Phi, psi and omega in degrees: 000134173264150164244106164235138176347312178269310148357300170312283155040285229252332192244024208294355167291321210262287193270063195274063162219159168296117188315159192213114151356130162301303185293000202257325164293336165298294187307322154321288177326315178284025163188049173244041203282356176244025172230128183310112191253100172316161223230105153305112188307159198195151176279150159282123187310175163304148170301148191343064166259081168315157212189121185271141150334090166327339199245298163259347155097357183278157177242119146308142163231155193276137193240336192230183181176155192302164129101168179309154170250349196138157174037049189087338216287144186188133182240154184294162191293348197256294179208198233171029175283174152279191199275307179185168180310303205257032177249139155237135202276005191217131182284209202256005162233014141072030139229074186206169185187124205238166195197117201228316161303072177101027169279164163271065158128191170286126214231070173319135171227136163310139191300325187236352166240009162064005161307130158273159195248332189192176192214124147284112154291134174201118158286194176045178177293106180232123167240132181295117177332147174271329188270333193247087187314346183277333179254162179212126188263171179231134148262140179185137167056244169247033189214138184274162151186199209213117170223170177245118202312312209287359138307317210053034167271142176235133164251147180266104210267306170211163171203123184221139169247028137279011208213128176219200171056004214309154189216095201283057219110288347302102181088329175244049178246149155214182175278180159297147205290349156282350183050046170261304172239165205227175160262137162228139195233135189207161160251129183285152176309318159313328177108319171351114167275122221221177149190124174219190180278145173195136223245128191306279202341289184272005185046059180253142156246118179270192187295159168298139160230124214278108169312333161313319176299323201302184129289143157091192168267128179290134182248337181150151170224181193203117167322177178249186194281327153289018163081011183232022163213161195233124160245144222221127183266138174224147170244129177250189209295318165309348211066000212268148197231104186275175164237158227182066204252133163245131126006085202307343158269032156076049175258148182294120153229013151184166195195102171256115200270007182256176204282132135075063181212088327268188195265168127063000202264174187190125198241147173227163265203109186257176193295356163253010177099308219283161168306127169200148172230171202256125173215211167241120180272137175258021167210173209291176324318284214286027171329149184024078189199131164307093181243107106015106158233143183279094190325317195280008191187349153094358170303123171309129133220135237257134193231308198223110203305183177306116158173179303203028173289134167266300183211164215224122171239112184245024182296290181316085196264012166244018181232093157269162195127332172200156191245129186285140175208147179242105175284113167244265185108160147234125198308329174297299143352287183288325153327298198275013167240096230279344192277039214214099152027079210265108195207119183212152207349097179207185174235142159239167148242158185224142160321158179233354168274016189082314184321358199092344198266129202241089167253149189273134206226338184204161157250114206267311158096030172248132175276130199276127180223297174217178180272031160256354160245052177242134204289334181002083177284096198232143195263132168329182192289315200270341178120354193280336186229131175234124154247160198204172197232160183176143181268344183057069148063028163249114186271105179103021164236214225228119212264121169236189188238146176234151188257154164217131164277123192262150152249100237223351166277000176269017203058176228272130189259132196286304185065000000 
């Protein structure tokens, strides 16, 4: 990979720096941890031709590209992802890697060399057992069930005709970090919109809890990682986007009436047992700042000062501890602005204990255009691999994924 003349050129919005020595820009980086770390012209790597970070030094690879890939896999003309952040794209032993966004069907890739390997048709929701590589669970229509790709065998878990329209979020569902229980949102036979806990193991359905009651339109709800509260997103007419957490036997234990505080999040199990989950807030004290909220008692904690964090990934459940975060920005903006997050299309991971503490893990060099070239950066299971999406400095061109490989024995690189 080249830093070439004409390529800056070609980009003069995104990269207004000088190409930079690699190794003279890694050194910069490692010790800039309050500091805006400029962004180098760069070629768009090869289709999996691995390509060391010019900056931060991990080597990344390009996993997709338009028009077929192989073995059926063939991606659409526009873009070519994984699903969203707080979804994880690597089954449980991280060898598989699903890509859903503009593939022609569910679309397998090796967990480590990103070669593909198969295509599914699959309708409904399907998110990956977090212990059992082999599954994937699905919702669809009146039915819970457990299928496996690379068999296509399904099994059915629950089918009810008292229940339809059933839903794993919608979209922003995941199981309990043990992949014993799920949230499923249905419409009841009554017409009633509902959601409730169901438990794999045991082929339990707990009670209904009427989505009705709420103020506003339910946008998803997702168990919590220990399997015993349901969080329910409601959007109201104003737009303001509320939180909801119930009891999986459906009692009311908190209700956050301010927008997005947070957003775009994803929960986990904190260094005190307790629940909480992690996002970007969109109202006062902490507008735009990287927060913590606690399920059981609705407490703030302020992670990450103000500044361009989009979405929040807590997929890496064998790395607890960090929060996966996705930036975007425009870099010039944020270089002059020193009370400001110095973070401008990038992937980090950030500490979950307030310290602060940080490593920059990719610079991605996507310019905000729309949401399919928003970076919604998400980690394997153990934290070792992140993917992330990026137009590579083109606005409104064909947005693909990239892997970055973390290396985490050297400890943590603050940059």
């Amino acid at each position: 990979m080249t830093c070439g003349r004409r390529h800056a050129l070609a980009l003069p919005l995104i990269f207004a720096v000088a190409c930079l020595d690699p190794h003279a820009a890694a050194s910069q980086a490692n010790n800039t941890s309050t500091r805006f770390v400029a962004t180098p012209a760069m070629e768009l790597p090869d289709y999996l031709r691995p390509t060391v970070d010019p900056v931060f030094g991990e080597t990344f690879t390009r996993i997709t590209k338009p028009g077929p890939l192989g073995n059926r896999v063939a991606c659409v003309k526009d873009y070519c992802s994984h699903r969203y952040s707080s979804a994880q794209a690597w089954n449980a032993d991280q060898s598989l890697l699903v890509i859903t966004n503009g593939c022609n069907g569910m679309c397998f890739l090796d967990g480590h060399t990103y070669a593909p390997l198969l295509k599914r048709d699959r309708s409904g929701e399907c998110e990956w057992h977090p212990k059992n590589a082999d599954l994937m669970i699905c919702v669809q229509g009146q039915r819970v069930s457990t299928w496996a790709p690379r068999t296509d065998r399904e099994d059915v878990l629950f089918d009810s005709k008292d229940y339809h329209d059933l839903h794993f979020g919608p979209g922003k569902g995941n199981p309990s970090r043990d992949g014993s229980r799920i949230a499923v949102r249905a419409l009841r036979a009554d017409g009633a919109e509902v959601v409730f806990a169901y438990d794999l193991n045991l082929r339990r359905k707990y009670v209904d809890i009427a989505l009705g009651q709420l103020p506003g339109d339910n946008d998803n709800c997702s168990i919590s990682p220990l399997g015993e509260n349901i969080l329910c997103i409601q959007e109201l007419a104003n737009g303001t986007e509320q939180a909801v957490i119930f009891s999986i036997d459906g009692a009311l234990r908190q209700q956050w009436t301010q927008h997005h505080r947070p957003g775009h999040g994803d929960m986990t199990v904190d260094a005190d047992g307790s629940e909480v989950y992690v996002g970007i807030s969109k109202s006062d004290p902490d507008r735009f700042q990287v927060i913590k909220r606690r399920l059981s008692d609705g407490k703030v904690t302020s992670l990450m000062k103000y500044g361009e964090a989009s979405h929040a990934s807590l997929r890496a459940l064998g790395k607890p501890g960090w929060v996966f975060l996705s930036y975007g920005g425009n870099p010039d903006e944020v270089s002059a602005r020193s009370e400001m997050a110095p973070y401008a299309r990038e992937v980090v991971a950030l500490r979950l204990d307030g310290s602060g503490e940080v490593r920059r893990i990719a610079q991605t060099r996507s310019i905000d255009f729309d949401y399919r070239s928003e970076t919604h950066a998400s980690p394997s299971p153990d934290g070792t691999q992140v993917i992330w999406s990026s137009n590579w400095g083109v606005p409104g061109g064909f947005v693909y994924d990239f892997v970055t490989l973390v290396d985490w024995s050297e400890g943590p690189k603050s940059n």
